[in-house]
C-alpha atoms as one frame of an Amber mdcrd trajectory, in Angstrom:
protein
  36.143  31.869   7.787  36.215  29.089   5.204  34.155  29.943   2.142  31.257
  27.582   1.525  31.590  25.612  -1.733  28.572  27.207  -3.454  29.104  30.789
  -2.302  28.322  33.086  -5.225  26.289  30.429  -7.054  22.623  30.767  -7.966
  20.200  27.862  -8.074  16.567  27.401  -9.028  14.734  24.559  -7.311  11.463
  24.244  -9.174   8.962  22.490  -6.940  10.512  23.242  -3.547   7.459  23.504
  -1.304   8.064  20.191   0.453   9.716  16.797   0.121  12.850  16.408  -1.979
  12.615  19.943  -3.339  12.709  21.445   0.120  15.566  19.161   1.181  17.560
  20.071  -1.924  16.981  23.797  -1.507  18.031  23.637   2.141  21.266  21.789
   1.395  22.163  24.088  -1.506  21.680  26.947   0.933  23.832  25.195   3.537
  26.569  25.116   0.896  26.271  28.895   0.463  24.102  29.244  -2.640  21.386
  31.754  -3.403  18.344  29.569  -4.033  15.163  30.599  -5.801  12.403  28.269
  -4.645   9.097  27.889  -6.439   5.761  26.210  -5.888   2.050  26.891  -5.744
   1.504  26.673  -1.983   2.064  29.992  -0.242   0.982  31.546   3.017  -1.776
  33.266   1.040  -3.152  30.190  -0.732  -2.735  26.437  -1.005  -2.524  24.210
  -4.045  -4.861  21.247  -4.474  -2.588  19.352  -2.090  -4.174  21.430   0.667
  -1.150  20.946   2.909   0.469  23.402   5.330   3.957  23.582   3.799   4.728
  26.801   1.900   7.513  28.074  -0.322   8.051  30.981   2.073   8.954  28.451
   4.784  11.365  26.750   2.401  13.066  30.056   1.593  13.421  30.825   5.303
  15.000  27.417   5.908  17.488  28.069   3.104  18.508  31.353   4.697  18.733
  29.800   8.158  21.005  27.110   6.714  23.500  29.730   5.556  22.420  30.612
   2.028  19.886  33.076   0.672  16.395  31.788   0.008  14.039  33.613  -2.341
  10.449  32.387  -2.696   8.703  32.997  -6.014   5.131  31.656  -6.329   5.032
  29.899  -9.701   2.739  27.509 -11.520   5.144  25.745 -13.875   2.300  24.769
 -16.193   1.906  28.453 -17.036   4.650  29.484 -19.497   4.219  33.200 -18.789
   4.827  32.650 -15.074   7.965  30.613 -15.734   9.228  33.192 -18.209   8.709
  35.926 -15.611  10.494  33.802 -12.976  13.581  33.374 -15.146  13.534  37.058
 -16.093  13.576  37.904 -12.394  16.534  35.600 -11.745  18.391  37.177 -14.658
  17.592  40.672 -13.412  18.568  39.997  -9.808  21.382  37.445 -10.123  22.542
  37.753 -13.707  23.196  34.039 -14.037  21.952  30.575 -13.131  24.342  27.796
 -12.139  21.989  25.008 -11.019  18.497  24.052 -12.177  16.633  21.357 -10.277
  13.421  20.189 -11.932  11.552  18.649  -9.009   7.984  19.533  -9.975   5.688
  16.554  -9.475   2.278  17.008  -7.880   0.830  13.588  -8.645   0.522  11.833
  -5.294  -3.205  12.418  -5.110  -3.796  11.456  -8.738  -2.294   7.977  -8.987
  -4.538   4.925  -8.524  -2.182   2.108  -7.557  -2.577  -1.365  -9.048  -5.359
  -0.102 -11.281  -5.210  -0.977 -15.016  -5.198   1.907 -17.449  -8.752   1.197
 -18.601 -10.030   1.573 -15.038  -7.746   4.415 -13.929  -9.249   7.904 -14.091
  -8.275   9.244 -17.501  -8.493  12.845 -16.334  -6.228  12.183 -13.352  -3.746
  10.213 -15.422  -3.422  12.904 -18.074  -3.178  15.566 -15.378  -0.311  13.599
 -13.842   1.543  13.633 -17.156   1.094  17.372 -17.478   2.215  18.103 -13.926
   5.258  15.854 -14.084   6.457  16.285 -17.674   5.115  19.472 -19.222   6.308
  21.460 -16.215   9.878  20.206 -16.601   9.916  20.982 -20.316   8.452  24.462
 -19.869  10.962  25.263 -17.129  13.914  23.991 -19.150  12.767  25.954 -22.197
  12.958  29.254 -20.355  15.743  28.577 -17.823  18.384  26.862 -19.926  19.445
  29.897 -21.991  20.363  31.643 -18.725  22.087  28.553 -17.337  24.122  28.212
 -20.550  25.316  31.806 -20.448  28.561  30.509 -19.001  29.951  26.931 -18.962
  29.696  24.631 -15.985  25.948  24.623 -15.346  24.133  21.677 -13.769  20.607
  20.403 -14.474  19.079  17.784 -12.169  15.922  15.966 -13.227  14.302  14.509
 -10.103  12.526  11.179 -10.473  11.669   8.011  -8.538  13.807   4.956  -9.196
  17.040   4.446 -11.068  16.980   3.597 -14.760  18.155   0.078 -13.913  15.474
  -0.497 -11.283  12.623   0.983 -13.296  13.555  -0.978 -16.406  12.830  -4.212
 -14.542   9.965  -3.146 -12.272   6.402  -2.055 -13.007   5.761   1.021 -10.860
   2.149   0.101  -9.971   0.434   2.451 -12.426   0.893   2.945 -16.160   0.850
   6.708 -15.695   3.295   6.718 -12.779   5.556   4.228 -14.537   5.555   6.357
 -17.678   6.244   9.593 -15.810   9.197   8.354 -13.793  10.845   6.654 -16.748
  10.240   9.678 -18.968  11.908  12.049 -16.508  14.963   9.789 -16.421  15.058
   9.846 -20.202  14.678  13.621 -20.115  17.867  13.887 -18.087  19.628  11.646
 -20.614  18.366  13.671 -23.577  19.196  17.033 -22.014  22.727  15.786 -21.426
  23.170  15.433 -25.186  21.928  18.950 -25.812  23.887  20.574 -22.981  27.268
  18.876 -23.322  28.414  20.945 -26.332  27.811  24.047 -24.191  29.839  22.801
 -21.239  26.873  21.959 -19.002  25.850  18.720 -17.295  22.447  17.056 -16.944
  21.565  14.034 -14.818  18.514  12.314 -13.417  18.498  11.679  -9.689  16.321
   9.646  -7.349  16.131   9.565  -3.574  15.483   6.263  -1.874  12.446   5.689
   0.318  12.125   9.287   1.386  10.582  10.460   4.633   8.765  13.425   3.149
   6.165  15.286   5.154   3.439  13.296   3.402   5.192   9.978   4.016   5.613
  10.725   7.715   1.920  11.584   7.912   1.046   8.345   6.124   2.853   6.318
   8.786   1.557   8.480  11.623   5.055   9.410  12.809   7.358  12.415  12.934
  11.012  12.664  12.031  11.814  12.326  15.722  10.181   8.887  16.022  10.222
   7.740  12.406  11.467   4.257  13.291   8.046   3.558  14.820   6.778   3.438
  11.234   8.526   0.088  10.853   5.739  -1.440  12.948   3.421  -0.772  10.010
   5.958  -1.506   7.266   9.154  -3.231   8.435  11.189  -2.197   5.386  10.695
   1.436   6.379  14.010   0.930   8.207  15.830   1.804   4.972  14.131   5.209
   4.605  15.992   8.509   4.399  15.325  12.199   4.960  14.830  14.679   2.083
  18.111  16.274   3.088  20.018  13.157   2.017  19.176  13.686  -1.653  19.687
  17.400  -1.035  23.264  16.669  -0.051  23.635  14.630  -3.231  22.664  17.665
  -5.328  24.940  19.959  -3.332  27.834  17.546  -3.842  27.216  17.423  -7.589
  27.007  21.209  -7.787  30.295  21.610  -5.909  32.146  19.013  -7.994  34.350
  20.672 -10.610  34.413  17.309 -12.407  30.622  16.882 -12.442  30.601  16.357
 -16.204  31.725  12.746 -15.568  28.094  12.077 -14.564  26.562  13.626 -17.688
  23.452  11.763 -18.814  23.556   9.217 -16.015  20.762   7.984 -13.759  21.957
   8.491 -10.185  20.689   7.833  -6.664  21.307   9.502  -3.322  22.760   6.299
  -1.877  25.116   5.848  -4.817  26.460   9.399  -4.633  26.893   9.177  -0.860
  29.401   6.382  -1.419  31.329   8.535  -3.900  31.244  11.919  -2.166  31.200
  10.746   1.445  28.183  12.708   2.698  25.696  11.194   5.121  22.076  11.617
   6.080  21.333  13.766   9.124  21.749  10.766  11.437  25.226   9.997  10.082
  24.124   6.963   8.050  24.280   6.333   4.289  21.053   4.550   3.282  21.419
   2.561   0.056  17.742   1.984  -0.639  17.802   0.650  -4.189  20.385  -2.025
  -3.376  18.378  -2.907  -0.252  15.177  -3.360  -2.263  16.885  -5.754  -4.666
  18.811  -7.733  -2.071  16.495  -7.748   0.964  12.872  -6.873   0.188  12.473
  -8.615  -3.173  13.944 -11.976  -2.040  11.593 -11.848   0.952  14.305 -11.546
   3.562  13.411 -10.096   6.998  13.663  -6.318   7.203  17.145  -5.426   8.360
  19.084  -2.392   7.184  22.384  -3.626   8.628  25.020  -3.090   5.958  22.685
  -0.887   3.907  22.821   2.406   5.814
C-alpha cells in the first residue's frame, strides 16, 4: 500500500470542534497524520455556542478518514490547560509537526454595522481575547515542541486575505481588528520561526459552508445550492474540507518554506497544489468577490470554481 504523505506526523488543530478546524483535522487525518483536536464543546458539556458538534466527533472523523484522532478538551484562554495539552502531546508523540491556530469563538459576539461606541464593549473585548489571546497562549506553549526538529508548520487561520482586508472594512471594528491581527501574527511568527527551520503562514477559507452557515441558510450540505435563493452569491461557497486540503497540502510540501510569512487562501493554494473541494471544483472566492460581487454583476460562479 502507498504510504500517505503525513504518515508519522503529529498535528495539533486548536479549535477543531466545527467549521474550518474540523475540516482541517479531517483532511490531515486523511493524509495519515495523528491529529490532536481541541475545543470546549464535548459530549459532557457545551460551550456558550450551545451547539451539538463536539471534539469527540471530530476525533472520530479523523480516525475514519485514515489518521488517528485524539480529542483533548481545552480552553485555550487557560494557560495551565494549554500547557497540560502540550505536555500530553510531548509525552505521547514526542514531537509536533503542524500547529493550526483556528480558535475563534466570536460569531455570537459581533454586532455587524454597529459603530464602536454602540457595540457592546464587553462582547468586543471578549472577542479579542477569544481570537487573539488564545493563539498567543497556544503558540507560547506549543512552539518549543514544534521547533524540536526543523520543518515544522504553523497555520494561523483568519478570514480574508491581507490584500482583501487592507481595502475592505469587515463590518465591525472588533472583527476587522481581529482578522487583520491574526494575519499579522502569521507574518510575525514567520520571522521568529525561520531561523529554526520552521514555516508560519496565515490562511483563509472562502465563503465557507460551516455547520452554522448551513443552519443560517436553512440548508444542508446535500442541498446547499438552495441557499442561493436567499443570497445568490452563495454559489461561490466551499466546504470546510477545501481549506483542510489546503493545510494538508502545505504540510506535505517539502518546499513549504517558500510560503513563509505569506497570507494565503484555499482557492489560491488549490491552483498551485491541484486539490479540489469535495465536489471536484476549485472555488476562488476572493477573486469572485472582487470581480463579480463588488462590481454588482449577477451571481455566476462560472470560471470561479
